[in-house]
Each structure stands twice: as structure tokens, then as C-alpha cells.
Short mmCIF file of C-alpha atoms and ligand atoms in Angstrom, two decimals:
data_model
loop_
_atom_site.label_atom_id
_atom_site.label_comp_id
_atom_site.label_asym_id
_atom_site.label_seq_id
_atom_site.Cartn_x
_atom_site.Cartn_y
_atom_site.Cartn_z
CA MET R 1 -18.17 23.45 2.72
CA ASN R 2 -18.40 25.73 -0.31
CA ASN R 3 -17.07 25.14 -3.81
CA GLN R 4 -13.47 25.58 -2.77
CA LYS R 5 -11.59 22.31 -2.91
CA SER R 6 -10.97 20.76 0.50
CA ASP R 7 -7.43 19.72 1.45
CA LEU R 8 -8.61 16.13 1.36
CA ARG R 9 -9.88 16.43 -2.22
CA LYS R 10 -6.67 18.12 -3.32
CA LYS R 11 -4.68 15.23 -1.86
CA ILE R 12 -6.91 12.63 -3.53
CA GLU R 13 -6.52 14.39 -6.88
CA GLN R 14 -2.73 14.56 -6.49
CA THR R 15 -2.59 10.84 -5.77
CA LEU R 16 -4.98 10.11 -8.62
CA SER R 17 -2.82 12.01 -11.08
CA TYR R 18 0.20 9.88 -10.03
CA ILE R 19 -1.89 6.70 -10.45
CA ARG R 20 -3.09 7.82 -13.89
CA GLN R 21 0.54 8.14 -15.02
CA GLN R 22 1.05 4.51 -14.01
CA THR R 23 -2.15 2.86 -15.22
CA GLN R 24 -5.17 3.66 -17.33
CA ILE R 25 -7.41 0.98 -15.79
CA GLN R 26 -10.77 2.27 -14.57
CA PRO R 27 -11.56 -0.28 -11.85
CA GLN R 28 -15.16 -1.19 -11.17
CA ILE R 29 -14.45 -3.06 -7.93
CA GLY R 30 -12.14 -2.29 -5.01
CA ILE R 31 -10.82 -5.07 -2.81
CA VAL R 32 -9.19 -4.80 0.60
CA LEU R 33 -7.18 -7.99 0.95
CA GLY R 34 -7.57 -8.41 4.69
CA THR R 35 -6.75 -11.49 6.71
CA GLY R 36 -7.82 -14.61 4.85
CA LEU R 37 -8.15 -12.91 1.50
CA GLY R 38 -4.50 -12.57 0.55
CA ALA R 39 -4.71 -15.55 -1.84
CA LEU R 40 -7.32 -13.78 -3.96
CA VAL R 41 -4.45 -11.83 -5.48
CA LYS R 42 -3.31 -15.05 -7.19
CA GLU R 43 -6.57 -15.00 -9.13
CA VAL R 44 -6.00 -11.44 -10.34
CA GLU R 45 -4.55 -10.96 -13.79
CA ILE R 46 -2.17 -8.24 -12.60
CA GLU R 47 -1.65 -5.20 -14.79
CA LYS R 48 0.29 -2.96 -12.38
CA GLU R 49 1.68 -3.19 -8.85
CA LEU R 50 2.54 -0.02 -6.97
CA SER R 51 4.38 -0.02 -3.66
CA TYR R 52 2.60 2.12 -1.04
CA ARG R 53 5.97 3.81 -0.56
CA ASP R 54 5.69 5.33 -4.04
CA VAL R 55 2.06 6.43 -3.85
CA PRO R 56 1.72 10.07 -2.72
CA HIS R 57 -0.16 10.56 0.58
CA PHE R 58 -0.35 6.80 1.28
CA PRO R 59 0.60 5.70 4.79
CA ILE R 60 3.24 2.97 4.95
CA SER R 61 2.24 -0.38 6.44
CA THR R 62 4.02 -1.29 9.67
CA VAL R 63 2.86 -4.90 9.86
CA GLU R 64 5.58 -6.94 8.21
CA THR R 65 3.29 -9.73 7.03
CA HIS R 66 1.45 -7.11 4.98
CA ALA R 67 3.22 -6.33 1.73
CA GLY R 68 1.85 -2.83 1.16
CA LYS R 69 1.00 -2.82 -2.52
CA LEU R 70 -1.74 -1.29 -4.61
CA ILE R 71 -2.57 -3.70 -7.41
CA THR R 72 -4.63 -3.12 -10.54
CA GLY R 73 -5.77 -5.77 -12.98
CA HIS R 74 -8.67 -8.03 -13.86
CA LEU R 75 -10.52 -10.57 -11.75
CA SER R 76 -13.09 -12.81 -13.45
CA GLY R 77 -12.76 -10.41 -16.39
CA LYS R 78 -13.68 -7.31 -14.33
CA PRO R 79 -11.31 -4.37 -13.81
CA VAL R 80 -10.29 -4.23 -10.13
CA VAL R 81 -8.00 -2.37 -7.76
CA ALA R 82 -6.78 -4.25 -4.70
CA MET R 83 -5.02 -3.17 -1.53
CA GLN R 84 -2.50 -5.77 -0.41
CA GLY R 85 -1.90 -4.64 3.14
CA ARG R 86 -4.28 -2.52 5.16
CA PHE R 87 -3.91 -0.05 7.98
CA HIS R 88 -5.20 -0.56 11.51
CA PHE R 89 -6.12 2.04 14.12
CA TYR R 90 -3.97 0.23 16.74
CA GLU R 91 -0.87 0.82 14.60
CA GLY R 92 -1.25 4.52 15.39
CA TYR R 93 -2.66 5.75 12.07
CA SER R 94 -5.39 8.34 12.10
CA MET R 95 -8.84 7.46 10.80
CA HIS R 96 -8.14 9.75 7.81
CA GLN R 97 -4.95 7.84 6.97
CA ILE R 98 -6.65 4.45 7.30
CA THR R 99 -9.43 5.41 4.92
CA PHE R 100 -7.51 7.51 2.36
CA PRO R 101 -7.05 4.51 0.00
CA ILE R 102 -10.84 4.02 -0.10
CA ARG R 103 -11.26 7.67 -1.13
CA LEU R 104 -8.68 7.12 -3.87
CA MET R 105 -10.41 3.96 -5.12
CA LYS R 106 -13.66 5.91 -5.49
CA PHE R 107 -11.89 8.54 -7.61
CA MET R 108 -10.33 5.73 -9.69
CA GLY R 109 -13.87 4.64 -10.50
CA ILE R 110 -15.03 1.87 -8.15
CA SER R 111 -18.69 1.46 -7.25
CA THR R 112 -18.29 -1.72 -5.16
CA LEU R 113 -15.95 -2.56 -2.25
CA LEU R 114 -15.13 -6.11 -1.10
CA ILE R 115 -13.51 -6.40 2.32
CA SER R 116 -12.54 -9.10 4.81
CA ASN R 117 -11.20 -9.50 8.32
CA ALA R 118 -10.38 -11.94 11.10
CA ALA R 119 -12.70 -11.76 14.08
CA GLY R 120 -13.46 -13.43 17.38
CA GLY R 121 -16.78 -15.28 17.45
CA MET R 122 -19.11 -14.43 20.35
CA ASN R 123 -22.35 -15.92 19.02
CA PRO R 124 -22.47 -19.37 20.66
CA LEU R 125 -23.68 -20.95 17.41
CA TYR R 126 -20.51 -19.88 15.57
CA ARG R 127 -17.47 -22.15 15.35
CA LYS R 128 -13.81 -21.43 14.79
CA GLY R 129 -13.17 -21.48 11.03
CA ASP R 130 -16.69 -20.35 10.09
CA MET R 131 -17.18 -17.41 7.75
CA MET R 132 -19.68 -14.69 8.59
CA ILE R 133 -21.19 -12.40 5.99
CA MET R 134 -21.32 -8.94 7.57
CA ASP R 135 -24.93 -7.83 7.85
CA ASP R 136 -24.32 -4.79 10.06
CA HIS R 137 -21.73 -3.32 12.42
CA ILE R 138 -21.27 -1.39 15.65
CA ASN R 139 -18.47 1.17 15.79
CA LEU R 140 -16.80 1.02 19.22
CA LEU R 141 -13.45 2.33 17.98
CA GLY R 142 -13.98 5.59 19.84
CA ASP R 143 -13.27 7.59 16.69
CA ASN R 144 -14.81 8.18 13.27
CA PRO R 145 -13.16 8.91 9.90
CA LEU R 146 -15.81 11.51 9.04
CA ILE R 147 -14.99 13.78 11.99
CA GLY R 148 -13.78 17.17 10.76
CA PRO R 149 -14.92 19.48 7.97
CA ASN R 150 -17.18 17.72 5.46
CA ASP R 151 -16.50 18.04 1.73
CA ASP R 152 -20.02 17.90 0.26
CA ASN R 153 -18.51 16.86 -3.07
CA LEU R 154 -17.35 13.62 -1.47
CA GLY R 155 -20.51 12.83 0.49
CA PRO R 156 -23.12 14.20 2.89
CA ARG R 157 -22.41 15.60 6.36
CA PHE R 158 -24.78 13.06 7.95
CA PRO R 159 -24.57 9.91 5.80
CA ASP R 160 -27.31 7.31 6.07
CA MET R 161 -26.29 3.98 7.62
CA SER R 162 -29.52 1.99 7.29
CA GLU R 163 -27.84 -0.44 4.88
CA PRO R 164 -24.07 -0.38 5.44
CA TYR R 165 -23.69 -3.77 3.72
CA SER R 166 -25.54 -4.18 0.43
CA LYS R 167 -28.57 -6.49 0.71
CA ARG R 168 -28.21 -7.22 -3.00
CA LEU R 169 -24.62 -8.46 -2.55
CA ILE R 170 -25.50 -10.42 0.61
CA ASP R 171 -28.29 -12.21 -1.29
CA LEU R 172 -25.97 -12.99 -4.20
CA ALA R 173 -23.26 -14.30 -1.85
CA GLU R 174 -25.70 -16.49 0.09
CA GLN R 175 -26.90 -17.96 -3.20
CA ILE R 176 -23.29 -18.72 -4.22
CA ALA R 177 -22.54 -20.23 -0.79
CA LEU R 178 -25.52 -22.54 -1.20
CA GLU R 179 -24.44 -23.61 -4.69
CA GLU R 180 -20.84 -24.19 -3.60
CA LYS R 181 -21.88 -25.86 -0.31
CA ILE R 182 -19.91 -23.30 1.72
CA LYS R 183 -21.17 -22.75 5.28
CA VAL R 184 -21.77 -19.07 6.00
CA GLN R 185 -23.15 -17.26 9.02
CA ARG R 186 -24.64 -13.78 8.82
CA GLY R 187 -24.30 -11.29 11.62
CA VAL R 188 -23.08 -8.15 13.33
CA TYR R 189 -19.40 -7.14 13.57
CA ILE R 190 -18.24 -4.95 16.43
CA ALA R 191 -15.09 -2.92 15.84
CA VAL R 192 -12.81 -2.19 18.80
CA SER R 193 -9.39 -0.54 18.75
CA GLY R 194 -7.33 -3.38 20.17
CA PRO R 195 -4.48 -4.27 20.13
CA ASN R 196 -5.14 -6.41 23.19
CA LEU R 197 -7.81 -9.06 22.88
CA GLU R 198 -10.85 -8.69 25.11
CA THR R 199 -11.37 -9.61 28.75
CA ARG R 200 -14.16 -12.05 29.63
CA ALA R 201 -16.23 -9.13 30.92
CA GLU R 202 -15.70 -7.27 27.64
CA TYR R 203 -16.81 -10.26 25.54
CA ARG R 204 -19.90 -10.60 27.75
CA PHE R 205 -20.62 -6.89 27.25
CA LEU R 206 -20.00 -6.95 23.46
CA ARG R 207 -22.26 -9.98 23.05
CA SER R 208 -25.02 -8.42 25.15
CA VAL R 209 -25.06 -5.19 23.12
CA GLY R 210 -25.69 -7.13 19.90
CA GLY R 211 -22.37 -8.31 18.47
CA ASP R 212 -21.88 -11.70 16.86
CA VAL R 213 -18.15 -11.18 16.27
CA VAL R 214 -15.49 -8.67 17.32
CA GLY R 215 -12.45 -7.42 15.45
CA MET R 216 -10.06 -4.49 15.01
CA SER R 217 -10.59 -3.30 11.44
CA THR R 218 -12.99 -2.79 8.50
CA VAL R 219 -15.48 -0.35 10.05
CA PRO R 220 -13.50 2.85 9.21
CA GLU R 221 -13.22 1.76 5.56
CA VAL R 222 -16.91 0.88 5.41
CA ILE R 223 -17.99 4.23 6.90
CA VAL R 224 -15.96 6.12 4.29
CA ALA R 225 -17.18 3.86 1.48
CA ARG R 226 -20.80 4.52 2.47
CA HIS R 227 -20.09 8.25 2.77
CA MET R 228 -19.18 8.12 -0.94
CA ASP R 229 -22.09 5.80 -1.83
CA ILE R 230 -19.93 2.76 -2.58
CA GLU R 231 -21.77 -0.57 -2.29
CA VAL R 232 -20.04 -2.78 0.32
CA PHE R 233 -19.72 -6.53 0.86
CA GLY R 234 -17.76 -7.81 3.88
CA VAL R 235 -16.82 -11.17 5.33
CA SER R 236 -15.36 -12.07 8.73
CA ILE R 237 -13.41 -15.26 9.32
CA ILE R 238 -14.02 -16.52 12.83
CA THR R 239 -10.54 -17.31 14.04
CA ASP R 240 -11.26 -17.96 17.71
CA GLU R 241 -14.23 -18.68 19.96
CA CYS R 242 -14.82 -15.96 22.53
CA PHE R 243 -17.30 -17.47 24.97
CA PRO R 244 -16.72 -15.70 28.30
CA ASP R 245 -17.53 -18.69 30.49
CA ALA R 246 -15.18 -21.03 28.64
CA LEU R 247 -12.49 -18.64 27.42
CA GLN R 248 -9.12 -20.08 26.42
CA PRO R 249 -6.00 -17.90 26.17
CA ALA R 250 -5.74 -16.45 22.66
CA ASP R 251 -3.01 -17.90 20.46
CA VAL R 252 -2.15 -15.46 17.69
CA SER R 253 -0.36 -18.09 15.59
CA ASP R 254 -3.47 -20.28 15.83
CA ILE R 255 -5.64 -17.28 14.80
CA ILE R 256 -3.49 -16.80 11.68
CA LYS R 257 -3.55 -20.55 10.93
CA THR R 258 -7.36 -20.61 11.14
CA ALA R 259 -7.59 -17.59 8.82
CA ASN R 260 -5.29 -19.29 6.31
CA GLU R 261 -7.38 -22.47 6.39
CA ALA R 262 -10.50 -20.49 5.50
CA GLN R 263 -8.72 -18.74 2.64
CA PRO R 264 -9.71 -21.14 -0.21
CA ARG R 265 -13.41 -20.89 0.73
CA LEU R 266 -13.34 -17.11 1.02
CA THR R 267 -11.39 -16.76 -2.24
CA LEU R 268 -13.93 -18.91 -4.07
CA LEU R 269 -16.87 -16.95 -2.63
CA MET R 270 -15.38 -13.58 -3.58
CA LYS R 271 -14.31 -14.71 -7.05
CA ARG R 272 -17.76 -16.07 -7.85
CA LEU R 273 -19.35 -12.90 -6.49
CA VAL R 274 -17.19 -10.75 -8.79
CA GLU R 275 -18.33 -12.91 -11.74
CA LYS R 276 -21.91 -11.93 -10.95
CA LEU R 277 -21.33 -8.20 -10.56
N1 HPA X 301 -11.00 -9.85 19.39
C1 HPA X 301 -10.63 -8.85 18.60
N2 HPA X 301 -10.09 -9.04 17.42
C2 HPA X 301 -9.90 -10.30 17.00
C3 HPA X 301 -10.28 -11.38 17.78
C4 HPA X 301 -10.84 -11.14 19.05
O1 HPA X 301 -11.19 -12.06 19.79
N3 HPA X 301 -9.97 -12.51 17.09
C5 HPA X 301 -9.44 -12.10 15.91
N4 HPA X 301 -9.40 -10.77 15.86
#
């Protein structure tokens, strides 16, 4: 693409100009408050809350448990912007819609993205309730947020993916986990579209191709963050055990309960990580 502004960049700049009328904060860190990370917002000294409804070009969240607010403020003394409520591919949003908020956060000033999700554990050493630091991922969504014309001002046509999750942040987080005596696994997240959970044959397949956990989010946001050279740290909460030869029917209320139980540990880990950034 030449020097002409892409439609995407025009949209980001329109949204940014609305945001700038509402808040002057230049956030250093962006946070996607996924499953199990909602309570982190209680630790944020909130400066401004904007409903997604009022933010130009933002999709509106369809999942009722997700509030749909963009929050700015300070966490552990650092300026942050947080998304309360995220968008999933299975809800029918396009990859561009799902990842637009990440583009905006970059233009607001972030250089680091913290992200979380709920996932099914396929590694037989993982237990329900464990947390897994994301070390790598496999995109099996069948789509990619970078498809379409590339705006070279946002990032390269063929972005490198040799380190999707920052080794520096993983090392810091493992050090914190050790100090705080929090059990953490480290592994590979596979993203699928959902919304159905997997069959036994699918879990067997996903495990055999190199996945430790499987979930329905996060990877689009991470791809776009890396496209714009944002450093990423991600955590999965293992909400159910997906061992094909001993598979129990999935219980969504139990999945949510498990995610909520892990919340204090994940909140502590993220808060301490922000302190060190
Ligand atoms: N599969 C996909 N997504 C999930 C799962 C699962 O088993 N558990 C929680 N999110």
C-alpha cells in the first residue's frame, strides 16, 4: 500500500479522536479482560469508562455476561487501557471487528498487551483449575485478521511469528509465580472457532498436532498485536479436562465456576507483572 491512508487507518484515527476528547491518558499497557480476569478491573484506579456503544467503529458485545466497556486508568501506578468484554469469532464478528480494539490500543500508545482465556486442557499432566502461560499458539480458526490489503504503516505484509508471546514477560511471570507459590504450566494454545466443544476424535487430533489446551479466542488479537509489534503475555485457565479416552460431558456452568475460582491467582499474577513492567 502506498502513502494514501487505508480505510482501516482512517477508522482507527476517527475512533482515536473520539477517545482523545474523553481522556488524555496515554496507556502503556493494554489488557483484554477475558474469562478469569474480570476481577482485575477492581484493582484499576479507574479514570474513565466508555461504553462500547459510544465508541465509533466498535462492535457491540452480544454475550450478556460481558459488560462491553473500554476502561482507562492506572494499575500498580502504570497507565492502562482495559477491554471489559471481548468479541469472539463464533458470535459472528469478522476478524477485523474482533481485532479493531487492539489496533486502537496501539494508537492510544500501548507497547504491551495482557490477555487471558478459558481453555480445555489436553495435556494429560494438566489439571482443571491450573493456569497455563501461553508459550505459543496454533491458529485453526480457518481465518486470519491480516487477510486483505496490508497497511504498511500498521505493520508488515508478512509479520514474523517466531516469538508470539514475549520470552521476557514469560520469564518475569514464572519468577513471580515461584515467589507467590502459584502453580503455572507453560504450553501451546490451539484456537478453534467453536461454539460447540470438541468431539473425542477432535481432542485426539488437536493433542497430536501439538496443542496443550484448546479454546475459542485470543489468537486473532495476538496476531494483530504482533503485526503492530506489541509485546504480548497470555494466560489460559484450564476449565475442563479434555482427555479423549475419559471424556465427560462438558458443563458450561462448571467451566465458568472453575474460571472464577482461578481469578484471584490470575489477578495477582497480572498485577505483579504490571508492577515489574
Ligand atoms: N474447547 C474449546 N474451548 C473451551 C474448552 C474446550 O474444551 N473449554 C473451555 N473453552
